[in-house]
Coordinates of C-alpha atoms in Angstrom, one line a residue:
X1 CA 51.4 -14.5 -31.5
X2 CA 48.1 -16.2 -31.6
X3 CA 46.6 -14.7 -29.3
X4 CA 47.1 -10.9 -31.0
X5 CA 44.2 -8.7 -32.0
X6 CA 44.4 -8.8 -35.2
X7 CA 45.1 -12.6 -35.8
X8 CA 41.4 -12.5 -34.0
X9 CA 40.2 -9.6 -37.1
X10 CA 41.4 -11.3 -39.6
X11 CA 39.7 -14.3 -41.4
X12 CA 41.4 -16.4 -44.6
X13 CA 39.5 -18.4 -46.5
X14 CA 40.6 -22.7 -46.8
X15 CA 39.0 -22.5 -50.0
X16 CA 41.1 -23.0 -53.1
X17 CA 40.3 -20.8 -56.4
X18 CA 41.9 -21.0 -60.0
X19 CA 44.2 -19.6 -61.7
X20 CA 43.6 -19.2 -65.7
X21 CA 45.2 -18.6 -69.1
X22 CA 43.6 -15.5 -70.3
X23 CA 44.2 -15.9 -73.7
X24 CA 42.2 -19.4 -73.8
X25 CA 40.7 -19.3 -69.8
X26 CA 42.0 -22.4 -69.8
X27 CA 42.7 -24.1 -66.0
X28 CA 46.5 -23.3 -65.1
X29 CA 46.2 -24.9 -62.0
X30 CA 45.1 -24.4 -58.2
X31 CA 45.4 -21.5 -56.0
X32 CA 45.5 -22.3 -52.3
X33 CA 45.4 -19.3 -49.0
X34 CA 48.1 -19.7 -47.4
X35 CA 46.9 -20.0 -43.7
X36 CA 47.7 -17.8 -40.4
X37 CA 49.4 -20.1 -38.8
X38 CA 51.5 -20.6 -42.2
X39 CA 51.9 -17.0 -42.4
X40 CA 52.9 -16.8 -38.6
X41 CA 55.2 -19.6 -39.4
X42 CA 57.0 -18.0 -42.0
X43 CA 57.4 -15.3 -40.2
X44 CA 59.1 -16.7 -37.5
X45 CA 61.4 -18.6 -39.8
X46 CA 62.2 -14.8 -41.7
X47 CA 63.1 -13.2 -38.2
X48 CA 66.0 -15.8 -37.6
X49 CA 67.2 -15.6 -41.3
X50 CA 67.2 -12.0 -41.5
X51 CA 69.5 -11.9 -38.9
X52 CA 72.0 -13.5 -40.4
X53 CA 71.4 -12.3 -43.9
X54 CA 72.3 -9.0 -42.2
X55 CA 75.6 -10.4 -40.7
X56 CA 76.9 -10.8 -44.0
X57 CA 79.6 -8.7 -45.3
X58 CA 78.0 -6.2 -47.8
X59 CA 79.7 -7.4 -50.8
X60 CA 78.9 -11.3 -50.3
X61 CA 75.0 -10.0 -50.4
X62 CA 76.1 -7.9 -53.4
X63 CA 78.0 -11.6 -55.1
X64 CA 75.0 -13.4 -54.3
X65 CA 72.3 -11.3 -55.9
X66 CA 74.5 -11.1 -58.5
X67 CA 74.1 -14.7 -58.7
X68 CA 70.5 -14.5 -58.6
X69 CA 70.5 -12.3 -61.9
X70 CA 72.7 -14.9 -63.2
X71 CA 70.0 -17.3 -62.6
X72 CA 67.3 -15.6 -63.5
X73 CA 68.8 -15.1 -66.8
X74 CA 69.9 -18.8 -67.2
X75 CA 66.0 -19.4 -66.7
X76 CA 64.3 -16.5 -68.5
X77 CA 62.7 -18.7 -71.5
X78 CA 60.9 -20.8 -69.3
X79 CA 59.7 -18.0 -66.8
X80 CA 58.6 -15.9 -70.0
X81 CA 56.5 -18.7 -71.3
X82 CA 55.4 -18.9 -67.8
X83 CA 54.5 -15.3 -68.1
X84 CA 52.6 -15.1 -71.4
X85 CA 50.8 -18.3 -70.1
X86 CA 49.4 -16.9 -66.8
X87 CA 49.7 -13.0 -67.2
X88 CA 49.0 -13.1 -70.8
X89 CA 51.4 -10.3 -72.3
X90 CA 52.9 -12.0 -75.3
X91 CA 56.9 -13.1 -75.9
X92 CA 57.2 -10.9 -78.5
X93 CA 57.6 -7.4 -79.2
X94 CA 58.1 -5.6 -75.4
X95 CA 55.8 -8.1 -73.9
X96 CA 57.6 -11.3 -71.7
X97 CA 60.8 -11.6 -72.6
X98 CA 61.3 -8.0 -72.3
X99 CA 59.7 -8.3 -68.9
X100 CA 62.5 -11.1 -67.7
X101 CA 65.6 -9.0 -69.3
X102 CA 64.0 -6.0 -67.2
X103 CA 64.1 -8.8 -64.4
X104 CA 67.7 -9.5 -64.6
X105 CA 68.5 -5.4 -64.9
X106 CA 66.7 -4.6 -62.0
X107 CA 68.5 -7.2 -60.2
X108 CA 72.1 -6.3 -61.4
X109 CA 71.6 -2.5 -60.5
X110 CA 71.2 -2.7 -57.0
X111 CA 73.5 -5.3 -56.8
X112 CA 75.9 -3.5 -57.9
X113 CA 75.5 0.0 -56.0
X114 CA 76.5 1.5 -52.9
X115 CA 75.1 2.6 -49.9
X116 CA 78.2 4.0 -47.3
X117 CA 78.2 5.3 -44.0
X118 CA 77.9 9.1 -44.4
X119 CA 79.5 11.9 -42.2
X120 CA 76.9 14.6 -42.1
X121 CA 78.4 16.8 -39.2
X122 CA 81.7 17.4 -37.9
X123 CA 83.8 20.6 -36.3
X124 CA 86.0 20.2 -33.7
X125 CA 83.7 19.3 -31.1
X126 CA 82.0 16.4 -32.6
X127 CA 81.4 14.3 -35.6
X128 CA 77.6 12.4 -36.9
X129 CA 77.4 9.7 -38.6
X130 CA 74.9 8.5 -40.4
X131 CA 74.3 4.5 -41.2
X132 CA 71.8 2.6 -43.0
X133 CA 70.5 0.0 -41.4
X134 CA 68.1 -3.1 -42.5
X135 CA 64.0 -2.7 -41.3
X136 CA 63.6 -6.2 -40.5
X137 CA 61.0 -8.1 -42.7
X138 CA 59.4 -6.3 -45.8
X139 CA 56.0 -7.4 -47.0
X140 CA 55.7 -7.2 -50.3
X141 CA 52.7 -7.0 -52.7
X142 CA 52.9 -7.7 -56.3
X143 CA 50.6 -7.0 -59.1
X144 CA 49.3 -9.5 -62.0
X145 CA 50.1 -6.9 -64.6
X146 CA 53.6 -7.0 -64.1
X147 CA 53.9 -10.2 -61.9
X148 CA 57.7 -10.7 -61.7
X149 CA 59.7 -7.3 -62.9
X150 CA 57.9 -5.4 -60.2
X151 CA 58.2 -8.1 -57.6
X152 CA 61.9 -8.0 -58.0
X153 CA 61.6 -4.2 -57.9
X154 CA 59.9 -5.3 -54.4
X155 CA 63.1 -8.2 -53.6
X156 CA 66.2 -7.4 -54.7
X157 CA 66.5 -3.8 -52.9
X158 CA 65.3 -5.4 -49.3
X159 CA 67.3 -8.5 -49.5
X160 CA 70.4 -6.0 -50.6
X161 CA 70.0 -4.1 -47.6
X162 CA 69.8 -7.0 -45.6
X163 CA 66.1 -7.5 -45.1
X164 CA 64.6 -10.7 -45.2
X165 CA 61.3 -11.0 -47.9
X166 CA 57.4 -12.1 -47.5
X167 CA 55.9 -11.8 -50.9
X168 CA 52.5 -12.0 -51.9
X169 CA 52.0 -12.1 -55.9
X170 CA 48.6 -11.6 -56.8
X171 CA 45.8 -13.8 -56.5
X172 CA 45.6 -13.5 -60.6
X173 CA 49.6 -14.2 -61.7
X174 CA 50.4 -17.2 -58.7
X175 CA 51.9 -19.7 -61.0
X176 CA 54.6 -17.4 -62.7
X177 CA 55.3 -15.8 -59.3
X178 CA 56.0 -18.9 -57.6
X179 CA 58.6 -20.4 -60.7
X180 CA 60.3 -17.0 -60.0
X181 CA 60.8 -17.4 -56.7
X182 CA 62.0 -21.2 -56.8
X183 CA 64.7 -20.0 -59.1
X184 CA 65.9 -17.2 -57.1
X185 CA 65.4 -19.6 -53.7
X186 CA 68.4 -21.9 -55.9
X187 CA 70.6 -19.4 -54.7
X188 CA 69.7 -17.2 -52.0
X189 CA 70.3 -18.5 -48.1
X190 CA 67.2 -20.6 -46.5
X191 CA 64.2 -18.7 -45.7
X192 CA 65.6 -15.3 -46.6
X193 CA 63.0 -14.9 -49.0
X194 CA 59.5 -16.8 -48.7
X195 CA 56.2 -16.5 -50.3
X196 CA 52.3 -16.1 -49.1
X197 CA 49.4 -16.8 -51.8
X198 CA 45.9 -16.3 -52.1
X199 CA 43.6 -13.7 -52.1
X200 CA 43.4 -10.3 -50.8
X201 CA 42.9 -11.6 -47.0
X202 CA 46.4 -13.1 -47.0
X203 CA 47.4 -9.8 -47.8
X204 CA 45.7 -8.1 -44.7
X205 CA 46.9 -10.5 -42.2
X206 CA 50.7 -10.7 -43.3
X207 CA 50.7 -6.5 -43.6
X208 CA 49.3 -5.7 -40.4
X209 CA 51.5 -8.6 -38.7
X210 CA 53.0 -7.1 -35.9
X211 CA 56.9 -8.1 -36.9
X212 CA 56.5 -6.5 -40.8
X213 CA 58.7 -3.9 -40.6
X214 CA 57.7 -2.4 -44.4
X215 CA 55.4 -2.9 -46.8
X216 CA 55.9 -2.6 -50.3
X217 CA 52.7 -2.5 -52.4
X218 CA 51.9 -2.2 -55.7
X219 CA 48.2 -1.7 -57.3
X220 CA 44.9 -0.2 -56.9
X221 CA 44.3 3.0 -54.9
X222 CA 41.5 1.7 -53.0
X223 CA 43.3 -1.5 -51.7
X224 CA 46.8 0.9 -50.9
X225 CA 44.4 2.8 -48.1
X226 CA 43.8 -0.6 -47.0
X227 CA 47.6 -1.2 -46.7
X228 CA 47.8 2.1 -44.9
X229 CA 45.3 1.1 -42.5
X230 CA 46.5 -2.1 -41.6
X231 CA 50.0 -0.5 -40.9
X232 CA 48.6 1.4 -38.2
X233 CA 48.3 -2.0 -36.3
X234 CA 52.4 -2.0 -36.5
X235 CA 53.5 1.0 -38.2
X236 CA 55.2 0.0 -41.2
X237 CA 56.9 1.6 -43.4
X238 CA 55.5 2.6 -46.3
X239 CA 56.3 2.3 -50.5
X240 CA 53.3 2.7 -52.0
X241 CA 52.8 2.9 -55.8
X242 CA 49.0 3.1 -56.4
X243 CA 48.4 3.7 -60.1
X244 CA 47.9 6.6 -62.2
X245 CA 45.6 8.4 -64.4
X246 CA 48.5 9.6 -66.7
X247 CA 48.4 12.6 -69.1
X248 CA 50.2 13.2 -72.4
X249 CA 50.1 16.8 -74.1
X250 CA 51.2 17.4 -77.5
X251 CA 52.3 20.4 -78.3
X252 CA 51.2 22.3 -81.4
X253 CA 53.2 21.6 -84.2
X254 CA 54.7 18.0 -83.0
X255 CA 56.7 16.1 -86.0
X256 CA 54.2 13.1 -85.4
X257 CA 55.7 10.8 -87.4
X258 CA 59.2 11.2 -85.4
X259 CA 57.5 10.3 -82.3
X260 CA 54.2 7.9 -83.1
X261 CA 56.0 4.8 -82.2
X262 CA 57.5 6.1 -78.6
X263 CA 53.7 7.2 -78.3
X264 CA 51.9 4.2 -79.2
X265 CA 53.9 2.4 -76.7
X266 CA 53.6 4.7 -74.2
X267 CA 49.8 4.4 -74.5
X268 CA 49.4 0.5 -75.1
X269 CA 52.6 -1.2 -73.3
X270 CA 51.3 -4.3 -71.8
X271 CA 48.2 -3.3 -73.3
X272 CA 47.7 -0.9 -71.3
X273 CA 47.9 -2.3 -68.2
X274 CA 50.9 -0.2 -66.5
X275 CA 51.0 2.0 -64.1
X276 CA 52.9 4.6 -65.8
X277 CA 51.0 4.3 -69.0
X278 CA 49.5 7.1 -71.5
X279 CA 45.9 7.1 -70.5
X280 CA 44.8 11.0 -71.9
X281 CA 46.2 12.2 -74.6
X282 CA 45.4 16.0 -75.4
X283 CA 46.0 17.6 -78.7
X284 CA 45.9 20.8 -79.5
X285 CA 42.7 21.4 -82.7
X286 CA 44.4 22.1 -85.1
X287 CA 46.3 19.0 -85.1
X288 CA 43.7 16.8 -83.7
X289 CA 43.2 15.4 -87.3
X290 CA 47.2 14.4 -88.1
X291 CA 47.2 13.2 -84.5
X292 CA 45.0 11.0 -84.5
X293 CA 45.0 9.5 -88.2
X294 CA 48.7 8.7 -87.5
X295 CA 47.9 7.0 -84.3
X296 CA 44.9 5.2 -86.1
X297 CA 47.2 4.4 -89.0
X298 CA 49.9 2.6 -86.6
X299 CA 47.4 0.8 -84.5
X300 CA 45.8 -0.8 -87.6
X301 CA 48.9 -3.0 -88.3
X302 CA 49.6 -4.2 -84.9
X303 CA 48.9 -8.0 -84.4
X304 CA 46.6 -8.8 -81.3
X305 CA 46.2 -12.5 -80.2
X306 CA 47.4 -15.0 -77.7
X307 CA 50.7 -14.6 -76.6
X308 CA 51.8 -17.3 -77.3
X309 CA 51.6 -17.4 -80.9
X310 CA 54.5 -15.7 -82.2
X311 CA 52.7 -13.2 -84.4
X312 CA 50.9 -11.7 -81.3
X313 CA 52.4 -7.9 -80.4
X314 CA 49.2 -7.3 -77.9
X315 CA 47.4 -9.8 -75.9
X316 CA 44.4 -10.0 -73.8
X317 CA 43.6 -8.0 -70.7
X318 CA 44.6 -10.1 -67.8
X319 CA 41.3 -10.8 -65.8
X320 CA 37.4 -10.7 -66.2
X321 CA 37.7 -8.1 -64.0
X322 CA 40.0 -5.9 -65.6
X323 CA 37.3 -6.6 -68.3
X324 CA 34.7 -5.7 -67.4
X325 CA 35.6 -2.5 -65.6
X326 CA 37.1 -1.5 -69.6
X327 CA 33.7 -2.7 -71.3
X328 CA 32.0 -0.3 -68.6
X329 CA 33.9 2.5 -69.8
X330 CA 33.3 1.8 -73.7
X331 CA 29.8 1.0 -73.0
X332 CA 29.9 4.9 -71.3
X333 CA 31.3 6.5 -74.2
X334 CA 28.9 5.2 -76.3
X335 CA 26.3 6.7 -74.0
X336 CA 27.6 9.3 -74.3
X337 CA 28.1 10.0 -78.2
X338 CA 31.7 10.0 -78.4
X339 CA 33.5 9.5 -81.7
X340 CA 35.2 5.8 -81.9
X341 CA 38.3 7.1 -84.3
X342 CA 39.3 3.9 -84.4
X343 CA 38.6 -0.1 -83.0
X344 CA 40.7 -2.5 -83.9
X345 CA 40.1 -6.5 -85.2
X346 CA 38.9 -8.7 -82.4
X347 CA 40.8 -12.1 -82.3
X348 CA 38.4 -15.0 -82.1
X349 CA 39.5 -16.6 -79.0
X350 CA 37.7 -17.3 -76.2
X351 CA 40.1 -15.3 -74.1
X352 CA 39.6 -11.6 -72.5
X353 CA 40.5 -9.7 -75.8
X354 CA 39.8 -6.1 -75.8
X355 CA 40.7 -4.2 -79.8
X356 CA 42.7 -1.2 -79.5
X357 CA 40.3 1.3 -79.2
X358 CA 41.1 5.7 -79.7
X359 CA 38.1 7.5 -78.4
X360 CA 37.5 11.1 -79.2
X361 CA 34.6 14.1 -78.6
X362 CA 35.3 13.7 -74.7
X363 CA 36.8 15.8 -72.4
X364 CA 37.1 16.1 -68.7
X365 CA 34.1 15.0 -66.6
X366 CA 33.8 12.1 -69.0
X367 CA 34.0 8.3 -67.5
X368 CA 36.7 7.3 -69.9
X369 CA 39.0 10.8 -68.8
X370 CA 38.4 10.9 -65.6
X371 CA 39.0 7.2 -64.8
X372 CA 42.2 4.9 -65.3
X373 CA 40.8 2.7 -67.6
X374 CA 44.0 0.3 -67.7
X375 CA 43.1 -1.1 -70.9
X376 CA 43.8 -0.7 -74.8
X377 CA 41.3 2.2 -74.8
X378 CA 42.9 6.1 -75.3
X379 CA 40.8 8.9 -74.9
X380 CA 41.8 11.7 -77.3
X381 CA 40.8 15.1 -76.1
X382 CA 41.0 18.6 -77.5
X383 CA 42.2 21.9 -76.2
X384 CA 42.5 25.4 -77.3
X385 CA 45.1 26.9 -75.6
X386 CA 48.1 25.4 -73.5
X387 CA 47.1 26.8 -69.8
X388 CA 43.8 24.8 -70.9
X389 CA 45.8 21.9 -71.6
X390 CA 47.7 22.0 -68.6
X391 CA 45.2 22.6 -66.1
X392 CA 43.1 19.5 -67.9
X393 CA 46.1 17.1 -67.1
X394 CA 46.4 18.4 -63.5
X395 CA 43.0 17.8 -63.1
X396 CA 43.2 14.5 -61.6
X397 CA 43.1 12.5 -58.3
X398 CA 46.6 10.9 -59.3
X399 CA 49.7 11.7 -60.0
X400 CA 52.0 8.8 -61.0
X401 CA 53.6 10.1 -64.5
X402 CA 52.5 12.8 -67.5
X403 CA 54.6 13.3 -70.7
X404 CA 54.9 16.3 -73.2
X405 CA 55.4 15.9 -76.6
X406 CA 57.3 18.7 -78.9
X407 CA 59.7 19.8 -81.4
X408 CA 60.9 22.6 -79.3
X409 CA 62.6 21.2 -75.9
X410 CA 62.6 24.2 -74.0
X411 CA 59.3 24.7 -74.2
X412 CA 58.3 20.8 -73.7
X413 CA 60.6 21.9 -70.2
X414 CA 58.3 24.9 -69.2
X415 CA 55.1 23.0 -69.9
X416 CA 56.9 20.0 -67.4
X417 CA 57.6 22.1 -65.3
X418 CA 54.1 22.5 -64.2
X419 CA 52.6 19.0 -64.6
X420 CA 51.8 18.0 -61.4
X421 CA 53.5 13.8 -61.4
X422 CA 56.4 12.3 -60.0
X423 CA 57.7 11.9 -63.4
X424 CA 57.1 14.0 -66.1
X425 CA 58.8 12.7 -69.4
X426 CA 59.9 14.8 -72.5
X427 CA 59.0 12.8 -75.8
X428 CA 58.8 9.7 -74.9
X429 CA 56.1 8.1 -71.6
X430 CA 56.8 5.3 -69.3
X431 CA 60.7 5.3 -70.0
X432 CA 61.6 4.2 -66.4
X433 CA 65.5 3.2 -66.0
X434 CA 66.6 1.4 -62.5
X435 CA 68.9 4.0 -61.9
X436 CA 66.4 6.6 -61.9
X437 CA 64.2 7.0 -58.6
X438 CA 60.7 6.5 -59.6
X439 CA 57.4 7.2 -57.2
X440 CA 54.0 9.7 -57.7
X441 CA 52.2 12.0 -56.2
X442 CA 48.6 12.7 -54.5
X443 CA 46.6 9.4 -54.8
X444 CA 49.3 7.6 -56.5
X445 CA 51.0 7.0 -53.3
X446 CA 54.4 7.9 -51.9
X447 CA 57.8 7.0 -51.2
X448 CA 60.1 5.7 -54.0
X449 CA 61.7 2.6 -55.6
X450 CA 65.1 2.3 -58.2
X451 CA 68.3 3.1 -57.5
X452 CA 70.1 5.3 -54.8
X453 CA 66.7 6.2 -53.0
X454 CA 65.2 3.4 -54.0
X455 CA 67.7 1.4 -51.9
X456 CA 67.1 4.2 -48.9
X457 CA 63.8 3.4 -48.6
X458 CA 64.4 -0.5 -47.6
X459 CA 66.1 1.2 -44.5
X460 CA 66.3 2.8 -41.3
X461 CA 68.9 5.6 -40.8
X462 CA 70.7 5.7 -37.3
X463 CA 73.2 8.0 -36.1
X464 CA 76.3 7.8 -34.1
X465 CA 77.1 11.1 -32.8
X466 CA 80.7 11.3 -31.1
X467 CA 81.8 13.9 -29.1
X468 CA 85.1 14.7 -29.8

């Protein structure tokens, strides 16, 4: 195994980094690379596990990750505070404690579904069968913005399809990650499920290992075409989920005051750091005015400070990176003379607080439309007429999720209808459900995760055809 090209290609650092608090950048602790001969190790120890993992009778995997959501429910205070220390989001409103009951959902779901044996021919001369079979060892790569729901979105479908599980949280969210995995470890088999940190390095080696059999990755377009790359070295399997540049359209007439809490959050979950968030909002002229007074008037009393503090409904932005990349698009805006409609009150912490900010007088071609900003920044833009509108929202590398917004559902269909996203919501944006299969379009990646397709994709089909 050493002696394999791309153990040769790939260099990891020995040199430790930190991990802070972004509310106070206090020191959390010490984050170490895990090495290639760790990684190699691991791997080795994964092979022999998965095999038995995948001996097991289908329902005792099913009882035990059962047991797992049991666990991580028993432990969800302390890997909440865990959370709002290290990731930042706070524990209340839908910030860490939401995260850890979305934790133990998304755990119970595919626990408890089926996956048969399906007969997809048969006449009197023969009868197919199709079976789903475990890949082997997924790698999976989790995000900082939501460290541990989407790495169990990443776990708990391989390990119930028998696969064994090498995840790398992010170089950012390490600490939280790694209390996680200690509590799921409690119950799971030896070595079924291990874990790699460090920086983006790590990553490279352990994806383009020649015994990966999938990857799972969630986070930046730019670093997903590295994932692709490195999985010509083996030929993984792919999930990728690679962001999105989400639209929202109102349509003209919208009850506002119906829907201006669905569409707050929609915009500024996690504040705004998801995936599958609002990042353009267009709005038709003539009720540019209603629109965005009432989403000016509800972002003025939402509380914004460390997450710890009880009070706090937003927190900070994650990482100076993160930062500065949403500083560059403000400081844009204002190059360009667009209207600031509204900036919130900036706590005075030390941490990486960014207010709430609704921009308007942009459009398309703009920095702050044309990018995914990934902040608590929301461009507002105008439009005349709906084929404007639409063609606007389409108008985008990605295609993760859009929403529309409107009193008259048959309509709000049509306008779906040509939205180009893997999910396009009706009144409401970012309303995922683990039953529901979830995955985007052109740069946002492919394949999907949740429920019946979701656990499809952590397998290999194989037929037995039998002639008769």
């Amino acid at each position: 195994m050493e002696n394999t090209s791309f153990a040769r290609e790939t260099r990891i650092s020995d040199t430790p980094f930190l991990s802070l608090n972004p509310s106070t950048l206090e020191v959390i602790g010490e984050v170490v690379n895990t090495s290639r001969e760790e990684i190699d190790a691991k791997i080795e120890k994964a092979k022999k596990a998965q095999k038995l993992w995948s001996a097991r009778p289908d329902t005792e995997r099913k009882d035990i990750l059962l047991k797992v959501a049991e666990a991580l429910q028993l432990h969800s205070k302390e890997l909440a505070e865990w959370i709002t220390r290290e990731q930042g989001k706070p524990l209340s409103g839908p910030g860490a404690n939401f995260e850890m009951q979305a934790c133990v959902g998304w755990t119970q779901v595919p626990a408890s579904l089926d996956l048969p044996e399906e007969i997809v021919f048969e006449d009197d001369t023969r009868k197919d069968v199709l079976y789903r079979n475990p890949i082997g060892i997924v790698a999976a790569i989790a995000p900082w913005n939501w460290p541990l729901m989407i790495a169990i979105w990443q776990i708990i479908p391989s390990l119930r399809m028998g696969n064994a599980v090498i995840i790398k949280p992010s170089e950012y969210t390490t600490f939280c990650s790694l209390e996680m995995i200690k509590v799921i470890n409690s119950v799971l088999p030896e070595d079924i499920l291990q874990v790699v940190t460090g920086r983006g390095e790590v990553g490279g080696y352990l994806t383009a290992h020649p015994e990966i059999g999938k990857v799972m990755f969630t986070g930046s377009i730019a670093t997903g075409k590295k994932v692709i790359e490195a999985s010509a070295k083996n030929m993984a399997r792919l999930t990728l989920e690679c962001g999105g540049n989400d639209a929202g359209i109102i349509l003209p007439g919208l009850d506002i005051a119906q829907h201006i809490e669905n569409l707050f959050w929609g915009a500024f979950l996690n504040m705004g750091q998801t995936c599958a968030c609002l990042k353009r909002l267009y709005v038709h002229e003539n009720d540019y005015e209603k629109i965005t007074q009432a989403l000016t008037d509800y972002c003025s009393n939402i509380p914004m400070g460390n997450g710890a503090d009880e009070s706090s409904v937003l927190g900070p932005v994650q990482n100076k990176m993160q930062y500065d990349k949403i500083q560059d698009l403000i400081s844009d805006s204002e190059n360009v003379d667009a209207e600031f409609i509204f900036t919130g009150q900036k706590p005075d912490l030390e941490g990486y607080f960014i207010p709430l900010t609704l921009i308007g007088n942009v459009d398309n071609g703009n920095r702050i439309v044309d990018e995914e900003q990934f902040g608590p920044v929301l461009p507002v833009i105008k439009y005349k007429t709906l084929e404007e509108a639409i063609s606007k929202a389409n108008d985008s590398e990605t295609g993760l999720g859009a929403s529309v917004w409107s009193n008259d559902l048959d309509e709000a269909q049509k306008v779906a209808a040509q939205l180009e996203a893997g999910t396009v919501w009706i009144n409401q944006h970012g309303a995922i459900h683990p039953f529901v299969p979830f995955g985007g379009v052109k740069q946002s990646g492919y394949g999907v995760e949740f429920g019946i397709e979701g656990l499809k994709a952590v397998t290999v089909p194989k037929i037995i055809s039998i002639k008769k």
